[in-house]
Short mmCIF file of C-alpha atoms and ligand atoms in Angstrom, two decimals:
data_model
loop_
_atom_site.label_atom_id
_atom_site.label_comp_id
_atom_site.label_asym_id
_atom_site.label_seq_id
_atom_site.Cartn_x
_atom_site.Cartn_y
_atom_site.Cartn_z
CA MET S 622 17.96 -156.64 100.36
CA SER S 623 19.09 -154.40 97.54
CA ILE S 624 20.97 -155.33 94.40
CA ILE S 625 22.66 -152.48 92.54
CA VAL S 626 24.61 -152.58 89.32
CA GLY S 627 27.45 -150.04 89.30
CA ILE S 628 29.02 -148.59 86.14
CA GLU S 629 32.41 -146.86 86.04
CA THR S 630 33.70 -145.17 82.88
CA SER S 631 35.52 -142.06 84.11
CA CYS S 632 38.87 -142.84 82.47
CA ASP S 633 40.32 -145.85 80.63
CA GLU S 634 38.60 -148.74 82.38
CA THR S 635 35.02 -149.83 81.67
CA GLY S 636 33.76 -151.42 84.88
CA VAL S 637 30.37 -153.02 85.53
CA SER S 638 29.59 -154.82 88.77
CA VAL S 639 26.58 -156.23 90.61
CA VAL S 640 26.68 -155.70 94.39
CA GLU S 641 24.28 -156.92 97.06
CA ASN S 642 23.61 -154.65 100.07
CA GLY S 643 26.64 -152.47 99.28
CA THR S 644 29.18 -155.04 100.39
CA ARG S 645 28.77 -158.41 98.68
CA VAL S 646 30.11 -158.40 95.12
CA LEU S 647 28.09 -160.81 92.97
CA SER S 648 30.02 -160.04 89.78
CA ASN S 649 32.72 -157.63 88.68
CA VAL S 650 33.86 -157.20 85.09
CA VAL S 651 36.43 -154.66 83.92
CA ALA S 652 37.58 -154.02 80.35
CA SER S 653 40.92 -152.30 80.49
CA GLN S 654 42.06 -150.13 77.57
CA ILE S 655 45.66 -150.01 78.79
CA ASP S 656 47.13 -151.91 75.82
CA VAL S 657 45.64 -149.39 73.37
CA HIS S 658 46.70 -146.25 75.28
CA ARG S 659 50.18 -147.64 76.07
CA VAL S 660 51.25 -147.01 72.47
CA PHE S 661 50.63 -143.28 73.07
CA GLY S 662 52.27 -143.22 76.53
CA GLY S 663 49.02 -142.12 78.23
CA VAL S 664 45.24 -141.99 77.91
CA VAL S 665 43.87 -140.51 74.65
CA PRO S 666 40.42 -139.17 75.66
CA GLU S 667 38.69 -139.61 72.28
CA ILE S 668 39.86 -143.23 71.98
CA ALA S 669 38.80 -143.88 75.59
CA SER S 670 35.20 -142.77 75.05
CA ARG S 671 34.87 -144.72 71.79
CA MET S 672 36.15 -147.88 73.45
CA HIS S 673 33.69 -147.52 76.36
CA THR S 674 30.88 -147.27 73.78
CA GLU S 675 32.04 -150.44 72.04
CA VAL S 676 32.07 -152.66 75.14
CA ILE S 677 29.57 -151.30 77.66
CA SER S 678 26.48 -153.17 76.50
CA GLN S 679 28.30 -156.51 76.38
CA LEU S 680 29.89 -155.90 79.81
CA MET S 681 26.46 -155.19 81.31
CA GLN S 682 25.15 -158.49 79.96
CA GLN S 683 28.20 -160.31 81.25
CA ALA S 684 28.00 -158.74 84.73
CA LEU S 685 24.32 -159.66 85.02
CA SER S 686 24.82 -163.21 83.83
CA ASP S 687 27.90 -163.72 86.08
CA ALA S 688 25.67 -162.66 88.99
CA GLY S 689 23.03 -165.18 87.90
CA LEU S 690 20.59 -162.44 86.86
CA GLU S 691 18.80 -162.20 83.53
CA PRO S 692 16.28 -159.56 82.46
CA THR S 693 13.01 -161.24 81.46
CA ASN S 694 10.33 -159.53 79.34
CA ASN S 695 11.94 -156.21 80.09
CA THR S 696 11.60 -156.62 83.86
CA ALA S 697 14.50 -155.27 85.89
CA PRO S 698 16.92 -157.88 87.23
CA VAL S 699 18.31 -155.35 89.78
CA ASP S 700 16.86 -152.73 92.16
CA ALA S 701 18.84 -149.73 90.91
CA ILE S 702 21.60 -148.64 88.53
CA ALA S 703 24.49 -146.38 89.54
CA ALA S 704 27.15 -144.70 87.40
CA THR S 705 30.04 -142.30 87.91
CA PHE S 706 29.06 -138.73 86.94
CA GLY S 707 32.49 -137.16 87.60
CA PRO S 708 35.24 -136.17 87.91
CA GLY S 709 36.91 -137.67 84.85
CA LEU S 710 37.10 -137.40 81.08
CA MET S 711 33.86 -135.83 79.85
CA GLY S 712 33.38 -138.11 76.81
CA SER S 713 34.08 -141.22 78.87
CA LEU S 714 31.79 -140.17 81.73
CA LEU S 715 28.95 -139.52 79.30
CA VAL S 716 29.07 -143.08 77.98
CA GLY S 717 28.47 -144.77 81.37
CA LEU S 718 26.13 -142.09 82.65
CA SER S 719 23.90 -142.07 79.56
CA PHE S 720 23.88 -145.86 79.23
CA GLY S 721 23.00 -146.34 82.91
CA ARG S 722 20.36 -143.62 82.91
CA ALA S 723 18.69 -144.99 79.76
CA LEU S 724 18.64 -148.56 81.09
CA ALA S 725 17.22 -147.42 84.46
CA CYS S 726 14.52 -145.53 82.57
CA ALA S 727 13.65 -148.59 80.44
CA TRP S 728 13.56 -150.86 83.49
CA GLN S 729 11.74 -148.20 85.55
CA ILE S 730 14.13 -148.38 88.49
CA PRO S 731 16.10 -145.61 90.28
CA PHE S 732 19.25 -144.21 88.70
CA LEU S 733 21.99 -143.04 91.07
CA PRO S 734 24.87 -140.78 89.96
CA VAL S 735 28.04 -141.29 92.06
CA HIS S 736 31.13 -139.13 92.61
CA HIS S 737 34.24 -141.07 91.55
CA ILE S 738 36.19 -140.27 94.74
CA GLU S 739 33.25 -141.30 96.91
CA GLY S 740 33.35 -144.56 94.94
CA HIS S 741 37.03 -145.05 95.85
CA LEU S 742 36.18 -144.40 99.52
CA PHE S 743 33.56 -147.15 99.40
CA SER S 744 36.02 -149.70 98.01
CA ALA S 745 37.07 -150.07 101.67
CA PHE S 746 33.63 -151.53 102.40
CA LEU S 747 34.20 -154.36 99.91
CA GLY S 748 36.93 -155.95 102.06
CA GLU S 749 36.66 -158.26 105.05
CA SER S 750 36.70 -155.61 107.79
CA LYS S 751 34.86 -152.30 107.39
CA PRO S 752 35.78 -148.99 109.00
CA GLU S 753 33.55 -147.29 111.56
CA PHE S 754 33.13 -143.52 111.69
CA PRO S 755 35.06 -141.33 112.02
CA TYR S 756 37.92 -142.43 109.81
CA LEU S 757 40.56 -140.81 107.64
CA ALA S 758 40.99 -141.79 104.00
CA LEU S 759 44.13 -141.34 101.96
CA VAL S 760 42.85 -141.27 98.38
CA VAL S 761 45.68 -141.75 95.91
CA SER S 762 44.95 -142.10 92.21
CA GLY S 763 45.98 -140.79 88.81
CA GLY S 764 44.02 -137.57 89.37
CA HIS S 765 43.80 -137.17 93.15
CA THR S 766 45.99 -137.13 96.24
CA GLN S 767 43.83 -136.24 99.21
CA ILE S 768 43.38 -136.91 102.89
CA ILE S 769 39.67 -136.90 103.66
CA GLN S 770 38.13 -137.04 107.12
CA CYS S 771 34.91 -139.05 106.96
CA ASP S 772 32.89 -138.02 110.02
CA ALA S 773 29.58 -139.75 109.29
CA PRO S 774 27.99 -141.31 106.20
CA HIS S 775 28.57 -138.88 103.29
CA GLN S 776 29.98 -136.13 105.53
CA TYR S 777 33.46 -135.26 104.42
CA GLN S 778 36.17 -132.76 105.29
CA ILE S 779 39.06 -132.46 102.87
CA LEU S 780 42.11 -132.13 105.13
CA ALA S 781 44.74 -132.16 102.38
CA SER S 782 45.09 -132.10 98.62
CA THR S 783 47.95 -131.94 96.16
CA ARG S 784 48.95 -128.46 95.09
CA ASP S 785 50.16 -129.71 91.69
CA ASP S 786 50.56 -133.28 90.36
CA ALA S 787 48.70 -136.25 91.83
CA VAL S 788 50.92 -139.06 93.09
CA GLY S 789 49.67 -141.54 90.44
CA GLU S 790 50.32 -138.92 87.75
CA CYS S 791 53.86 -138.56 89.14
CA PHE S 792 54.40 -142.35 88.92
CA ASP S 793 53.16 -142.21 85.31
CA LYS S 794 55.42 -139.26 84.37
CA VAL S 795 58.53 -140.69 86.05
CA ALA S 796 57.94 -144.07 84.36
CA ARG S 797 57.93 -142.23 81.06
CA LEU S 798 61.24 -140.53 81.92
CA LEU S 799 62.65 -143.99 82.69
CA GLY S 800 61.34 -145.50 79.45
CA LEU S 801 58.96 -147.79 81.38
CA PRO S 802 55.50 -148.57 79.96
CA TYR S 803 52.19 -146.91 80.88
CA PRO S 804 50.67 -147.09 83.46
CA GLY S 805 53.69 -146.02 85.45
CA GLY S 806 52.65 -147.27 88.90
CA PRO S 807 52.85 -151.01 88.25
CA SER S 808 55.91 -150.57 85.96
CA ILE S 809 57.83 -148.64 88.60
CA GLN S 810 56.83 -151.06 91.33
CA LYS S 811 58.13 -153.96 89.21
CA ALA S 812 61.40 -152.24 88.25
CA ALA S 813 61.95 -151.21 91.89
CA GLU S 814 61.89 -154.84 93.06
CA THR S 815 65.51 -155.32 91.98
CA GLY S 816 66.67 -151.76 92.77
CA ASN S 817 68.31 -150.07 95.76
CA SER S 818 65.93 -147.52 97.28
CA ALA S 819 68.84 -145.76 99.02
CA ALA S 820 70.78 -145.23 95.76
CA PHE S 821 69.45 -141.68 95.24
CA ARG S 822 67.93 -139.12 97.58
CA PHE S 823 64.87 -137.42 96.14
CA PRO S 824 63.04 -134.55 97.85
CA CYS S 825 59.72 -134.69 99.70
CA GLY S 826 57.41 -131.87 98.56
CA LEU S 827 56.12 -129.47 101.26
CA ALA S 828 58.09 -131.40 103.89
CA THR S 829 57.35 -128.94 106.72
CA LYS S 830 54.72 -129.67 109.35
CA ASP S 831 52.75 -126.45 108.75
CA THR S 832 50.60 -127.97 105.98
CA LEU S 833 49.05 -131.35 105.28
CA ASP S 834 49.02 -130.61 101.54
CA PHE S 835 51.09 -132.60 99.08
CA SER S 836 53.31 -131.52 96.18
CA TYR S 837 54.68 -133.96 93.60
CA SER S 838 55.93 -131.75 90.76
CA GLY S 839 59.30 -131.15 92.50
CA LEU S 840 59.90 -134.89 92.87
CA LYS S 841 59.24 -135.46 89.16
CA THR S 842 61.60 -132.57 88.23
CA ALA S 843 64.28 -133.92 90.59
CA VAL S 844 64.19 -137.27 88.75
CA LEU S 845 64.33 -135.46 85.40
CA TYR S 846 67.46 -133.49 86.40
CA MET S 847 69.12 -136.52 87.96
CA LEU S 848 68.64 -138.52 84.75
CA ARG S 849 69.95 -135.62 82.68
CA ASP S 850 73.10 -135.45 84.83
CA HIS S 851 73.49 -139.25 85.21
CA PRO S 852 72.11 -140.92 82.07
CA GLU S 853 73.95 -144.10 83.08
CA ALA S 854 71.92 -144.45 86.33
CA SER S 855 70.39 -147.89 86.87
CA VAL S 856 66.64 -147.88 86.10
CA PRO S 857 65.76 -150.22 89.03
CA ASP S 858 67.75 -148.01 91.44
CA VAL S 859 66.03 -144.81 90.24
CA ALA S 860 62.62 -146.53 90.31
CA ALA S 861 63.18 -147.83 93.85
CA SER S 862 64.53 -144.49 95.14
CA PHE S 863 61.66 -142.58 93.50
CA GLN S 864 59.04 -144.99 94.85
CA ARG S 865 60.53 -144.66 98.36
CA ALA S 866 60.36 -140.83 98.18
CA ALA S 867 56.81 -140.81 96.76
CA VAL S 868 55.55 -143.21 99.45
CA ASP S 869 57.47 -141.48 102.27
CA ALA S 870 55.71 -138.20 101.45
CA LEU S 871 52.30 -139.94 101.66
CA ILE S 872 53.20 -141.61 104.96
CA MET S 873 54.65 -138.43 106.47
CA LYS S 874 51.56 -136.32 105.76
CA THR S 875 49.16 -139.09 106.75
CA ALA S 876 50.97 -139.53 110.08
CA LEU S 877 50.60 -135.78 110.63
CA ALA S 878 46.88 -135.91 109.78
CA ILE S 879 46.36 -138.78 112.24
CA GLU S 880 48.22 -136.83 114.93
CA GLN S 881 46.36 -133.57 114.30
CA SER S 882 42.87 -135.04 113.93
CA GLY S 883 43.19 -137.70 116.63
CA VAL S 884 41.32 -140.06 114.26
CA ARG S 885 43.01 -143.46 114.41
CA ARG S 886 41.26 -145.37 111.63
CA LEU S 887 42.68 -145.12 108.12
CA VAL S 888 41.42 -146.20 104.71
CA ILE S 889 43.83 -146.10 101.76
CA ALA S 890 42.05 -146.15 98.40
CA GLY S 891 42.60 -145.38 94.70
CA GLY S 892 44.93 -146.93 92.12
CA VAL S 893 48.14 -146.13 94.04
CA ALA S 894 46.72 -148.02 97.05
CA ALA S 895 47.64 -151.13 95.03
CA ASN S 896 51.31 -150.22 95.58
CA LYS S 897 53.05 -152.84 97.73
CA CYS S 898 55.58 -150.41 99.17
CA LEU S 899 52.76 -148.07 100.28
CA ARG S 900 50.70 -150.93 101.75
CA GLU S 901 53.72 -152.18 103.72
CA SER S 902 54.82 -148.73 104.90
CA ALA S 903 51.30 -147.87 106.07
CA ALA S 904 51.57 -150.64 108.67
CA SER S 905 53.92 -148.33 110.63
CA LEU S 906 51.18 -145.70 111.05
CA ASP S 907 49.51 -145.29 114.43
CA ALA S 908 46.05 -146.23 113.08
CA GLU S 909 43.85 -149.21 112.37
CA LEU S 910 44.29 -149.86 108.65
CA PHE S 911 41.57 -150.65 106.09
CA LEU S 912 43.04 -151.56 102.71
CA PRO S 913 40.65 -152.52 99.89
CA PRO S 914 41.44 -155.81 98.15
CA PHE S 915 43.84 -155.14 95.19
CA VAL S 916 41.14 -155.66 92.58
CA TYR S 917 39.02 -152.84 94.06
CA CYS S 918 41.88 -150.30 94.31
CA LEU S 919 41.81 -149.65 90.56
CA ASP S 920 38.71 -148.19 88.91
CA ASN S 921 35.76 -150.62 89.03
CA GLY S 922 31.96 -150.69 89.09
CA ALA S 923 31.68 -152.39 92.51
CA MET S 924 32.86 -149.32 94.43
CA ILE S 925 30.28 -147.21 92.54
CA ALA S 926 27.47 -149.62 93.45
CA ALA S 927 28.64 -149.66 97.10
CA ALA S 928 28.61 -145.85 97.35
CA ALA S 929 25.18 -145.69 95.68
CA HIS S 930 23.78 -148.27 98.11
CA SER S 931 24.91 -146.18 101.08
CA ARG S 932 23.42 -142.99 99.61
CA MET S 933 20.11 -144.79 99.11
CA GLN S 934 20.21 -146.19 102.64
CA HIS S 935 20.90 -142.75 104.13
CA HIS S 936 18.30 -141.01 101.96
CA CYS S 937 20.81 -138.69 100.31
CA ALA S 938 20.93 -140.03 96.74
CA LEU S 939 22.05 -137.38 94.26
CA PRO S 940 19.40 -136.20 91.75
CA HIS S 941 19.03 -138.75 88.95
CA ASP S 942 19.63 -136.01 86.36
CA THR S 943 22.92 -134.79 87.89
CA PRO S 944 24.99 -133.81 84.84
CA ALA S 945 28.40 -135.23 83.98
CA ALA S 946 31.19 -133.08 85.46
CA ALA S 947 34.82 -133.28 84.37
CA SER S 948 36.00 -131.58 87.53
CA ILE S 949 33.94 -131.42 90.72
CA PRO S 950 35.06 -131.56 94.37
CA LEU S 951 33.63 -134.25 96.65
CA VAL S 952 32.42 -131.81 99.27
CA VAL S 953 29.85 -130.12 97.00
CA VAL S 954 27.76 -133.27 96.48
O1 KG4 P 2027 42.19 -145.00 90.64
P1 KG4 P 2027 42.79 -145.24 89.32
O2 KG4 P 2027 42.61 -146.60 88.70
O3 KG4 P 2027 42.29 -144.19 88.27
C1 KG4 P 2027 42.11 -142.84 88.62
O4 KG4 P 2027 41.07 -142.53 89.26
O5 KG4 P 2027 43.03 -142.06 88.31
O6 KG4 P 2027 44.35 -144.92 89.47
C2 KG4 P 2027 45.23 -144.99 88.40
C3 KG4 P 2027 46.61 -144.60 88.88
C4 KG4 P 2027 47.65 -144.51 87.78
O7 KG4 P 2027 48.34 -143.29 87.90
C5 KG4 P 2027 48.55 -145.70 88.04
O8 KG4 P 2027 49.90 -145.50 87.63
C6 KG4 P 2027 48.46 -145.83 89.54
O9 KG4 P 2027 47.10 -145.56 89.84
N1 KG4 P 2027 48.80 -147.17 90.01
C7 KG4 P 2027 49.84 -147.45 90.82
C8 KG4 P 2027 49.88 -148.86 90.97
N2 KG4 P 2027 48.84 -149.38 90.25
C9 KG4 P 2027 48.18 -148.34 89.68
N3 KG4 P 2027 50.74 -146.63 91.39
C10 KG4 P 2027 51.71 -147.20 92.14
N4 KG4 P 2027 51.83 -148.54 92.31
C11 KG4 P 2027 50.94 -149.40 91.76
N5 KG4 P 2027 51.07 -150.73 91.94
ZN1 ZN P 2028 39.88 -143.78 90.16
#
């Protein structure tokens, strides 16, 4: 049995979680900074790192006590500590990475750096049913839009990426155009509930079948021009039409990836995987679906602990002194 505490501080959520054997979450605490950043319409990196510093120690204590674990006389209550080393905001990454590394050193237990996207992939292993290899993963977050083929534990092929904006970033930017609060994904989803998704036709980036890559900057610009020409347009209708177009592009390229690869198991992970319209539309795909529970779609420490557990189990843990990296592709680790 192994108990790992996972720390996630790559952006604006401080997450600490205790996970047993990579799948059973014993505790999961997340301190969201959304209310502070909302005033600025997006994440302010300097504020984000300061806020991680303020709460991380308390969150660690809370996560341990929620899991029924207490350090006694400086003995370690867990078998290892894991933290996100990148990609993300450098100042924010450094808080979780340094805190986790220092605590592991004091407790004399292994420290495991984890790639943030690999963490999102492992959120699928925190649900009821777990995917077998090989499987495809559609990773959709504020910084990434990728289709990854997972052939074996920790063996990845990136089949598709976005050539410009990530889909979550596009939700955030369009919400801003519509005067809806940050983060844009949940705001647009809510506004879209009462809107007509057929009210406006927005384009699908790179709609041809000769590439699996995504493009979201054209969709954002199309909404911008439409609002300039029709300032009277109903916000719910624009939100619903935009959401439909953004999701359709994800479904179209994922269907193509399933067809081309012949892999018929699909994980959808990352913040945008919380989107109801995406979760419903994915049911039409010709693949067995693995959707993480809502709470593990957004950034959290449990997915980091789960990924670290698997790396330990497969004897491919990253070096404990792996430096923080603001931008680093999954395939190099
Ligand atoms: O994975 P995540 O928590 O952080 C990153 O790694 O970026 O994803 C955050 C992104 C934001 O862009 C947010 O607007 C989007 O996920 N998001 C959603 C929903 N909830 C969060 N997008 C669409 N629908 C949602 N319900
Ligand atoms: Zn994330």
